[in-house]
């Protein structure tokens, strides 16, 4: 391996690069990225919490100390919320605040695309940029989460930049160091100290164990890494300590406690095998493609420095996530990166039978899904087939929709274009991947066009919040609450500017109004001295019920 670039010049890539393919690639990325970023209210869980925090920042709250419904929010540092609040402030009311804030997710995903493309470029060569992104956006576990307001997306961007910086440092010491440092800082300001056990071991072990990943100017690379990272690591905690000392006291054990007490890295509800199991579907088809590359590539593939680097990354991250995080699908997002890059380097060398199987599986899967989406929409418009109507009514009672010409025309055009693409593409390893990614994109766009009213009605809290607003007296004074979750408290603040006095924090609080969120499994019994003023639940939601109680007149 040469002392500079890591690129393996023996790789054979299928097909030729043309301007038309580049244009089509950009259209696929935009078609995958844009639908779902606007056009609906905040959904549970992360969206409602994020919008509540952003609303608090814009309504006079501190930008250094995130709050949710007036209370300090300590789960995540504020990077994502900062960008969301900036976008709302500079939207000039052209779109609703939650739509403007959600555009932050789109920007962070573009940043992640750049990280993946650069990583593929410096690992395998310029012919793999588009291939890596197509594999990435085809991942089953990514499509919904990439369109939600969530700190997971700024975290993913930072992690992808760190991954790209390590091979980049071989030929571009300054750029690689700065990119890695900034990426590390972004990861820290998104998920806090988890960035250290996830990323620092990779930074140390990759050059130590794989000599091809040792930067020719290691000292200079490390210096510029520090220059990129230190502002993120120092400025926010310092300003927080100076301006909000009381809140800093709450943050301090979260930011510094794990270094003083290493045993706190291990979480009580850790599940070491959880992320390995989740990856079997969350990272589909990147994970099976990566396994196929390793299986068919033989000794030559296993001996490549790129393969050893990505396997080291995958093994470290499975270990760290499995021991240091609670089982949660969103935490698995970084695992998409090594799976994607492993598949990228060997996709064109896979056996024709394997890629043909993926091609047929993708066409059948998304063909069936597209057919079901159209049948369900036709049923809503015409009342036939009756069986589908009965099923939809059982899931979302009393839902009614109406014909919208523009979404219909757009969806029909996409479906026909996808069918045309399938029947006029030439068999090749990349065709299987393109058909899968395009099928995923078309299905997502159908959901976000034909089915958006149904999804919005099933996941939105807007109707409940507006109904509660009408039920509240004009001069209601304080309102105490029981059982309200973080999403509900965030939406109460965002929709009604309402902060409740939580009885979980102060059982002695006394107000004339009492807002209760009860579990549908356990009905809430109105206590003596109170009577029910209002109650509601989301359509089709059997798990949550909201009740507003007022003191009985003596």
Coordinates of C-alpha atoms in Angstrom, one line a residue:
X1 CA 0.0 0.0 0.0
X2 CA 1.4 3.4 -0.9
X3 CA 2.5 5.8 1.7
X4 CA -0.1 8.3 0.8
X5 CA -3.6 7.4 -0.6
X6 CA -5.4 4.4 0.7
X7 CA -7.3 3.9 -2.5
X8 CA -7.2 0.3 -3.9
X9 CA -6.6 0.8 -7.6
X10 CA -7.3 -2.9 -8.3
X11 CA -11.0 -2.5 -7.6
X12 CA -13.2 -2.9 -10.7
X13 CA -16.4 -0.8 -10.8
X14 CA -19.4 -1.7 -12.8
X15 CA -20.8 0.8 -15.3
X16 CA -19.6 4.2 -16.5
X17 CA -20.1 7.7 -15.0
X18 CA -22.2 10.1 -17.1
X19 CA -23.8 13.5 -16.5
X20 CA -27.2 11.9 -16.7
X21 CA -26.4 9.4 -14.0
X22 CA -25.2 12.3 -11.8
X23 CA -28.4 14.2 -12.3
X24 CA -30.6 11.2 -11.6
X25 CA -28.6 10.5 -8.5
X26 CA -29.2 14.0 -7.2
X27 CA -32.9 13.7 -8.0
X28 CA -33.1 10.4 -6.1
X29 CA -31.4 12.0 -3.0
X30 CA -33.7 15.0 -3.1
X31 CA -36.8 12.8 -3.6
X32 CA -35.7 10.7 -0.6
X33 CA -34.7 13.7 1.6
X34 CA -37.4 16.4 1.1
X35 CA -40.7 14.6 1.6
X36 CA -41.6 14.5 5.3
X37 CA -39.5 17.5 6.4
X38 CA -42.6 19.8 6.1
X39 CA -46.3 19.5 6.0
X40 CA -47.1 18.0 9.4
X41 CA -47.2 18.8 13.1
X42 CA -44.7 17.4 15.6
X43 CA -45.1 13.7 16.2
X44 CA -44.3 11.7 19.3
X45 CA -41.6 11.1 20.7
X46 CA -38.4 13.0 19.7
X47 CA -40.3 15.6 17.5
X48 CA -42.6 16.7 20.3
X49 CA -39.6 17.1 22.8
X50 CA -37.4 18.9 20.3
X51 CA -40.1 21.3 19.3
X52 CA -40.9 22.1 22.9
X53 CA -37.2 22.8 23.6
X54 CA -36.9 25.0 20.5
X55 CA -40.1 26.9 21.4
X56 CA -38.7 27.6 24.8
X57 CA -35.5 29.0 23.4
X58 CA -37.4 31.3 21.1
X59 CA -39.8 32.5 23.8
X60 CA -37.1 34.0 26.0
X61 CA -35.5 30.8 27.3
X62 CA -31.7 30.3 27.5
X63 CA -29.8 29.1 24.5
X64 CA -27.1 27.7 26.8
X65 CA -29.4 25.7 29.0
X66 CA -32.1 23.8 27.1
X67 CA -35.4 23.7 28.9
X68 CA -38.6 21.6 28.3
X69 CA -41.8 23.3 29.5
X70 CA -39.7 25.5 31.9
X71 CA -37.7 22.7 33.4
X72 CA -34.0 22.0 32.7
X73 CA -33.6 19.3 30.0
X74 CA -30.4 17.3 30.6
X75 CA -30.8 14.4 28.1
X76 CA -28.9 16.1 25.2
X77 CA -26.6 19.1 24.7
X78 CA -28.1 21.8 22.5
X79 CA -26.5 21.7 19.0
X80 CA -29.6 20.4 17.2
X81 CA -31.8 22.7 19.1
X82 CA -29.6 25.7 18.2
X83 CA -29.9 25.1 14.5
X84 CA -33.6 24.4 14.7
X85 CA -34.2 27.7 16.6
X86 CA -32.1 29.6 14.1
X87 CA -34.1 28.3 11.2
X88 CA -37.3 29.2 12.9
X89 CA -36.1 32.7 13.6
X90 CA -35.0 33.3 10.0
X91 CA -38.0 31.6 8.4
X92 CA -39.9 34.9 8.6
X93 CA -43.2 33.0 9.2
X94 CA -43.2 31.6 5.7
X95 CA -43.7 28.1 7.1
X96 CA -45.0 27.0 10.5
X97 CA -42.3 27.0 13.2
X98 CA -42.2 23.2 13.5
X99 CA -41.6 22.9 9.7
X100 CA -38.8 25.4 9.8
X101 CA -37.2 23.6 12.8
X102 CA -37.5 20.3 11.1
X103 CA -35.4 21.6 8.2
X104 CA -32.5 21.2 10.6
X105 CA -32.8 17.4 10.1
X106 CA -32.5 17.9 6.3
X107 CA -29.3 20.0 6.7
X108 CA -27.7 17.5 9.1
X109 CA -28.6 14.7 6.7
X110 CA -26.8 16.6 3.9
X111 CA -23.8 16.9 6.2
X112 CA -24.0 13.1 6.8
X113 CA -24.1 12.5 3.1
X114 CA -21.0 14.6 2.7
X115 CA -19.2 12.6 5.5
X116 CA -20.1 9.2 3.9
X117 CA -19.1 10.4 0.4
X118 CA -15.8 11.6 1.6
X119 CA -15.1 8.4 3.6
X120 CA -15.9 6.3 0.5
X121 CA -13.8 8.6 -1.7
X122 CA -10.7 8.3 0.5
X123 CA -11.2 4.6 1.2
X124 CA -12.0 3.3 -2.3
X125 CA -11.8 6.1 -4.9
X126 CA -14.1 8.7 -6.5
X127 CA -16.3 6.1 -8.3
X128 CA -17.8 5.1 -5.0
X129 CA -19.3 8.4 -3.7
X130 CA -22.7 7.9 -5.2
X131 CA -22.7 4.2 -4.5
X132 CA -22.1 4.7 -0.8
X133 CA -24.9 7.2 -0.4
X134 CA -27.4 5.0 -2.3
X135 CA -26.6 2.1 0.0
X136 CA -27.0 4.4 3.0
X137 CA -30.4 5.9 2.0
X138 CA -31.7 2.4 1.2
X139 CA -31.3 1.4 4.9
X140 CA -34.7 0.4 6.3
X141 CA -34.0 1.9 9.7
X142 CA -33.0 5.3 8.4
X143 CA -35.9 6.5 6.3
X144 CA -38.3 7.6 9.1
X145 CA -35.7 8.8 11.6
X146 CA -33.9 10.9 9.0
X147 CA -37.1 13.0 8.7
X148 CA -37.7 13.6 12.4
X149 CA -36.6 16.4 14.7
X150 CA -34.0 14.5 16.7
X151 CA -30.5 15.0 18.1
X152 CA -29.7 11.6 16.6
X153 CA -29.2 13.3 13.3
X154 CA -26.7 15.9 14.4
X155 CA -24.9 13.1 16.3
X156 CA -24.8 11.0 13.1
X157 CA -23.3 13.9 11.1
X158 CA -20.5 14.3 13.6
X159 CA -19.7 10.6 13.7
X160 CA -19.7 10.4 9.9
X161 CA -17.2 13.3 9.7
X162 CA -14.9 11.5 12.2
X163 CA -15.1 8.4 10.1
X164 CA -14.2 10.3 6.9
X165 CA -11.3 12.2 8.6
X166 CA -9.2 9.1 9.5
X167 CA -8.6 8.0 5.9
X168 CA -8.5 11.6 4.7
X169 CA -5.7 12.4 7.1
X170 CA -3.4 10.3 4.9
X171 CA -3.3 12.8 2.1
X172 CA -4.9 15.9 3.5
X173 CA -3.5 16.4 7.0
X174 CA -5.0 19.8 7.8
X175 CA -8.4 19.2 6.3
X176 CA -8.6 15.7 7.7
X177 CA -7.6 16.9 11.2
X178 CA -10.1 19.9 11.2
X179 CA -12.9 17.7 9.8
X180 CA -12.3 15.0 12.5
X181 CA -12.1 17.6 15.3
X182 CA -15.3 19.4 14.2
X183 CA -17.1 16.1 13.8
X184 CA -16.0 15.0 17.3
X185 CA -17.2 18.3 18.7
X186 CA -20.6 18.0 16.9
X187 CA -21.0 14.5 18.3
X188 CA -20.2 15.8 21.8
X189 CA -22.7 18.7 21.5
X190 CA -25.3 16.2 20.3
X191 CA -25.0 13.3 22.7
X192 CA -22.6 14.4 25.3
X193 CA -19.8 12.2 26.7
X194 CA -20.9 9.1 24.7
X195 CA -18.7 10.7 21.9
X196 CA -15.5 9.8 24.0
X197 CA -15.9 6.0 24.3
X198 CA -17.4 5.6 20.8
X199 CA -14.9 7.7 18.8
X200 CA -11.6 8.1 20.8
X201 CA -10.8 4.4 20.8
X202 CA -11.2 4.4 17.0
X203 CA -8.9 7.4 16.7
X204 CA -6.2 5.7 18.8
X205 CA -6.5 2.1 17.7
X206 CA -6.9 2.5 14.0
X207 CA -3.4 4.0 13.5
X208 CA -1.9 1.8 16.1
X209 CA -3.2 -1.5 14.7
X210 CA -3.4 -0.6 10.9
X211 CA -0.2 1.0 9.8
X212 CA -1.8 2.3 6.6
X213 CA -4.0 4.5 8.7
X214 CA -1.1 6.3 10.4
X215 CA -1.1 9.9 9.2
X216 CA 2.3 10.8 7.6
X217 CA 2.3 13.9 9.8
X218 CA 0.7 12.5 12.9
X219 CA 1.5 15.5 15.2
X220 CA 0.1 18.0 12.7
X221 CA -3.0 15.9 12.2
X222 CA -3.6 15.7 16.0
X223 CA -3.0 19.4 16.4
X224 CA -5.6 20.4 13.9
X225 CA -8.0 17.7 15.3
X226 CA -7.7 19.5 18.6
X227 CA -8.1 22.9 17.0
X228 CA -11.4 21.7 15.5
X229 CA -12.7 20.0 18.6
X230 CA -11.7 22.2 21.5
X231 CA -14.2 25.1 20.8
X232 CA -17.1 22.6 20.9
X233 CA -15.8 20.9 24.1
X234 CA -14.9 24.1 26.0
X235 CA -17.0 27.1 25.0
X236 CA -20.5 25.8 25.7
X237 CA -19.7 24.2 29.2
X238 CA -17.7 27.4 30.1
X239 CA -20.5 29.8 29.2
X240 CA -23.0 27.5 30.9
X241 CA -21.0 27.6 34.1
X242 CA -20.7 31.4 34.0
X243 CA -24.2 32.3 33.0
X244 CA -26.2 29.5 34.6
X245 CA -24.3 28.2 37.5
X246 CA -27.3 26.4 39.0
X247 CA -28.0 24.5 35.8
X248 CA -24.3 23.8 35.3
X249 CA -24.3 22.0 38.7
X250 CA -26.9 19.7 37.1
X251 CA -24.9 19.2 33.9
X252 CA -21.5 18.7 35.7
X253 CA -22.0 15.1 36.7
X254 CA -23.2 14.2 33.2
X255 CA -20.3 15.9 31.5
X256 CA -17.4 15.0 33.9
X257 CA -18.8 12.3 36.1
X258 CA -17.9 9.4 33.7
X259 CA -14.2 10.5 33.7
X260 CA -14.1 10.7 37.5
X261 CA -16.1 7.5 38.0
X262 CA -15.5 5.1 35.0
X263 CA -18.0 2.6 36.2
X264 CA -20.8 5.1 35.2
X265 CA -20.0 4.4 31.6
X266 CA -21.9 1.1 31.9
X267 CA -25.7 1.6 32.0
X268 CA -27.9 -0.5 34.2
X269 CA -30.2 -1.6 31.4
X270 CA -27.5 -2.4 28.9
X271 CA -28.1 -5.2 26.4
X272 CA -24.8 -6.2 24.8
X273 CA -26.4 -8.2 22.0
X274 CA -29.3 -5.8 21.2
X275 CA -27.6 -3.8 18.5
X276 CA -26.2 -6.9 16.8
X277 CA -29.8 -8.3 16.5
X278 CA -31.3 -4.9 15.5
X279 CA -28.8 -4.5 12.7
X280 CA -30.2 -7.5 11.0
X281 CA -33.1 -5.4 9.8
X282 CA -32.2 -1.8 10.8
X283 CA -29.2 -1.9 8.4
X284 CA -30.9 -3.8 5.6
X285 CA -29.7 -4.1 2.9
X286 CA -26.3 -2.6 3.9
X287 CA -25.6 -5.4 6.5
X288 CA -26.3 -8.4 4.3
X289 CA -24.4 -6.8 1.4
X290 CA -21.4 -6.2 3.7
X291 CA -21.6 -9.8 4.9
X292 CA -21.7 -10.9 1.2
X293 CA -18.7 -8.9 0.4
X294 CA -16.7 -10.5 3.3
X295 CA -18.0 -14.0 2.4
X296 CA -17.2 -13.8 -1.3
X297 CA -14.1 -11.6 -1.2
X298 CA -11.9 -14.2 0.4
X299 CA -8.5 -13.6 1.9
X300 CA -7.8 -10.7 -0.3
X301 CA -10.8 -8.7 1.0
X302 CA -10.0 -9.5 4.6
X303 CA -6.4 -8.3 4.2
X304 CA -7.3 -4.9 2.9
X305 CA -6.6 -2.1 5.3
X306 CA -10.1 -0.6 4.5
X307 CA -11.7 -3.9 5.6
X308 CA -9.7 -4.1 8.8
X309 CA -10.5 -0.5 9.6
X310 CA -14.2 -0.9 9.1
X311 CA -14.4 -4.2 11.0
X312 CA -12.5 -2.5 13.9
X313 CA -15.0 0.3 13.8
X314 CA -18.0 -2.1 13.8
X315 CA -16.6 -4.3 16.6
X316 CA -15.8 -1.3 18.8
X317 CA -19.2 0.4 18.3
X318 CA -21.2 -2.8 18.9
X319 CA -19.3 -3.2 22.2
X320 CA -19.6 0.5 23.3
X321 CA -23.3 0.9 22.3
X322 CA -24.1 -2.5 23.8
X323 CA -22.6 -1.6 27.2
X324 CA -22.9 2.2 27.4
X325 CA -26.4 2.9 26.1
X326 CA -29.9 1.8 26.8
X327 CA -31.5 -0.4 24.1
X328 CA -32.9 2.0 21.6
X329 CA -33.2 1.9 17.8
X330 CA -32.0 5.5 17.3
X331 CA -28.7 4.6 19.0
X332 CA -28.0 2.1 16.2
X333 CA -27.7 4.8 13.5
X334 CA -23.9 5.1 13.6
X335 CA -23.7 1.3 12.8
X336 CA -25.1 2.1 9.4
X337 CA -21.7 3.8 8.5
X338 CA -19.4 0.7 8.7
X339 CA -22.0 -1.5 7.1
X340 CA -22.5 1.0 4.3
X341 CA -18.8 1.4 3.6
X342 CA -18.0 -2.3 3.8
X343 CA -20.7 -3.0 1.2
X344 CA -19.5 -0.1 -1.0
X345 CA -16.0 -1.5 -1.4
X346 CA -17.1 -4.8 -2.7
X347 CA -20.6 -4.5 -4.2
X348 CA -19.4 -4.6 -7.8
X349 CA -17.5 -7.8 -7.1
X350 CA -20.4 -9.7 -5.6
X351 CA -21.7 -12.8 -7.5
X352 CA -24.4 -12.1 -10.0
X353 CA -26.8 -14.6 -8.2
X354 CA -26.6 -12.6 -4.9
X355 CA -27.3 -9.3 -6.5
X356 CA -30.1 -10.7 -8.7
X357 CA -31.7 -12.1 -5.5
X358 CA -31.5 -8.7 -3.9
X359 CA -32.9 -7.1 -7.1
X360 CA -35.9 -9.5 -7.2
X361 CA -36.5 -9.2 -3.5
X362 CA -36.5 -5.4 -3.8
X363 CA -38.8 -5.3 -6.7
X364 CA -41.3 -7.7 -5.1
X365 CA -41.1 -6.0 -1.7
X366 CA -41.6 -2.5 -2.9
X367 CA -44.0 -3.6 -5.7
X368 CA -46.2 -5.2 -3.1
X369 CA -45.9 -2.2 -0.7
X370 CA -46.7 0.3 -3.5
X371 CA -49.7 -1.8 -4.5
X372 CA -51.0 -1.9 -1.0
X373 CA -50.5 1.9 -0.6
X374 CA -52.5 2.5 -3.7
X375 CA -55.2 0.0 -2.8
X376 CA -55.5 1.6 0.6
X377 CA -55.8 5.1 -0.9
X378 CA -58.4 3.9 -3.4
X379 CA -60.4 2.3 -0.6
X380 CA -60.4 5.7 1.3
X381 CA -61.6 7.5 -1.9
X382 CA -64.2 4.9 -3.1
X383 CA -65.2 2.7 -0.1
X384 CA -63.9 -0.4 -1.8
X385 CA -62.3 -2.9 -1.1
X386 CA -64.5 -3.1 2.0
X387 CA -62.0 -5.2 4.0
X388 CA -59.4 -2.5 3.8
X389 CA -61.9 0.1 4.9
X390 CA -62.9 -2.0 7.9
X391 CA -59.2 -2.4 8.9
X392 CA -58.4 1.3 8.5
X393 CA -61.5 2.3 10.5
X394 CA -60.5 -0.1 13.3
X395 CA -57.1 1.6 13.5
X396 CA -58.3 5.2 13.2
X397 CA -62.1 5.5 13.8
X398 CA -64.0 8.5 12.3
X399 CA -61.2 9.4 9.9
X400 CA -62.3 11.0 6.7
X401 CA -60.2 12.3 3.8
X402 CA -60.9 13.9 0.4
X403 CA -59.3 13.8 -3.0
X404 CA -56.3 16.1 -3.5
X405 CA -55.3 16.4 -7.2
X406 CA -51.7 17.5 -6.8
X407 CA -50.5 14.7 -4.4
X408 CA -52.4 12.2 -6.6
X409 CA -50.7 13.4 -9.8
X410 CA -47.3 13.5 -8.2
X411 CA -47.7 10.0 -6.7
X412 CA -48.9 8.5 -10.0
X413 CA -46.0 10.1 -11.9
X414 CA -43.5 8.6 -9.4
X415 CA -45.0 5.2 -9.5
X416 CA -44.9 5.1 -13.3
X417 CA -41.4 6.4 -13.4
X418 CA -40.2 3.7 -11.0
X419 CA -41.9 1.0 -13.1
X420 CA -40.2 2.4 -16.2
X421 CA -36.8 2.5 -14.4
X422 CA -37.1 -1.2 -13.4
X423 CA -38.1 -2.5 -16.8
X424 CA -35.5 -0.4 -18.7
X425 CA -32.4 -0.9 -16.6
X426 CA -29.7 -3.4 -17.5
X427 CA -28.8 -6.2 -15.1
X428 CA -25.8 -5.4 -12.9
X429 CA -24.8 -5.3 -9.2
X430 CA -25.6 -1.6 -9.1
X431 CA -29.0 -2.1 -10.7
X432 CA -30.1 -4.1 -7.7
X433 CA -29.0 -1.4 -5.3
X434 CA -30.5 1.4 -7.4
X435 CA -33.8 -0.4 -7.7
X436 CA -33.9 -0.9 -4.0
X437 CA -33.1 2.7 -3.1
X438 CA -35.5 4.0 -5.7
X439 CA -38.2 1.6 -4.5
X440 CA -37.6 2.8 -0.9
X441 CA -37.8 6.4 -2.0
X442 CA -41.0 6.0 -4.0
X443 CA -42.7 4.1 -1.1
X444 CA -41.7 6.9 1.3
X445 CA -43.0 9.6 -1.0
X446 CA -46.3 7.8 -1.4
X447 CA -46.7 7.7 2.3
X448 CA -45.8 11.4 2.6
X449 CA -48.2 12.4 -0.2
X450 CA -51.2 10.0 -0.5
X451 CA -51.1 8.9 3.1
X452 CA -50.0 12.0 5.0
X453 CA -53.5 13.0 6.2
X454 CA -54.0 9.6 7.7
X455 CA -50.6 9.4 9.3
X456 CA -51.0 13.0 10.6
X457 CA -54.4 12.1 12.1
X458 CA -52.9 9.1 13.9
X459 CA -49.7 10.6 15.2
X460 CA -50.5 14.3 15.8
X461 CA -51.5 15.8 19.2
X462 CA -52.8 19.0 17.6
X463 CA -56.5 18.1 18.0
X464 CA -56.1 17.2 21.6
X465 CA -54.1 20.4 22.4
X466 CA -56.6 22.7 20.7
X467 CA -59.5 21.0 22.4
X468 CA -57.8 21.4 25.8
X469 CA -57.2 25.1 25.0
X470 CA -60.9 25.7 24.5
X471 CA -61.8 23.8 27.7
X472 CA -59.5 26.0 29.9
X473 CA -61.0 29.0 31.6
X474 CA -59.7 32.3 30.4
X475 CA -58.2 33.1 33.8
X476 CA -57.2 29.7 35.1
X477 CA -54.3 30.4 37.3
X478 CA -51.9 27.5 38.0
X479 CA -52.6 24.0 36.7
X480 CA -51.1 21.0 38.4
X481 CA -50.5 17.8 36.4
X482 CA -49.9 14.1 36.9
X483 CA -48.4 11.6 34.5
X484 CA -47.5 14.0 31.7
X485 CA -44.7 12.7 29.6
X486 CA -41.9 14.8 28.0
X487 CA -43.6 14.9 24.6
X488 CA -46.9 16.1 26.0
X489 CA -45.3 18.7 28.2
X490 CA -43.3 20.0 25.2
X491 CA -46.4 20.3 23.0
X492 CA -48.4 22.0 25.8
X493 CA -45.7 24.6 25.9
X494 CA -45.4 24.9 22.1
X495 CA -49.2 24.9 21.4
X496 CA -50.7 26.6 24.4
X497 CA -47.7 28.3 26.2
X498 CA -48.8 26.2 29.2
X499 CA -46.5 25.1 32.0
X500 CA -48.0 22.8 34.6
X501 CA -47.0 22.3 38.2
X502 CA -46.0 18.7 38.3
X503 CA -47.1 16.7 41.3
X504 CA -44.3 14.2 40.7
X505 CA -41.9 17.0 41.7
X506 CA -44.0 18.6 44.4
X507 CA -46.8 16.5 45.8
X508 CA -48.0 19.4 48.0
X509 CA -48.8 21.7 45.2
X510 CA -52.4 22.9 45.2
X511 CA -54.2 24.3 42.1
X512 CA -57.8 24.6 41.2
X513 CA -57.2 22.7 37.9
X514 CA -55.6 19.3 37.5
X515 CA -54.4 17.9 34.2
X516 CA -54.0 14.1 34.2
X517 CA -52.5 11.8 31.5
X518 CA -53.7 8.3 32.3
X519 CA -52.8 4.9 30.9
X520 CA -55.6 3.3 29.0
X521 CA -54.9 0.0 30.7
X522 CA -55.5 1.6 34.1
X523 CA -58.5 4.0 34.2
X524 CA -58.0 7.0 36.3
X525 CA -60.6 7.4 39.1
X526 CA -61.7 11.0 39.8
X527 CA -61.0 11.5 43.5
X528 CA -63.5 13.0 45.9
X529 CA -63.7 16.8 45.8
X530 CA -63.0 16.9 42.0
X531 CA -65.1 16.6 38.9
X532 CA -64.3 16.0 35.3
X533 CA -64.3 19.2 33.2
X534 CA -62.8 17.7 29.9
X535 CA -61.3 14.6 28.5
X536 CA -59.9 13.5 25.2
X537 CA -57.5 11.1 23.4
X538 CA -55.9 10.9 20.0
X539 CA -58.0 9.0 17.4
X540 CA -57.2 5.3 17.6
X541 CA -54.9 5.7 20.6
X542 CA -55.9 3.2 23.3
X543 CA -53.0 3.9 25.6
X544 CA -53.3 7.6 26.4
X545 CA -56.2 9.6 27.8
X546 CA -56.1 13.2 29.0
X547 CA -58.4 14.5 31.7
X548 CA -58.9 18.0 33.0
X549 CA -60.3 18.1 36.5
X550 CA -61.6 21.0 38.5
X551 CA -62.4 21.3 42.2
X552 CA -66.0 20.6 43.1
X553 CA -67.9 23.6 44.5
X554 CA -68.5 23.3 48.2

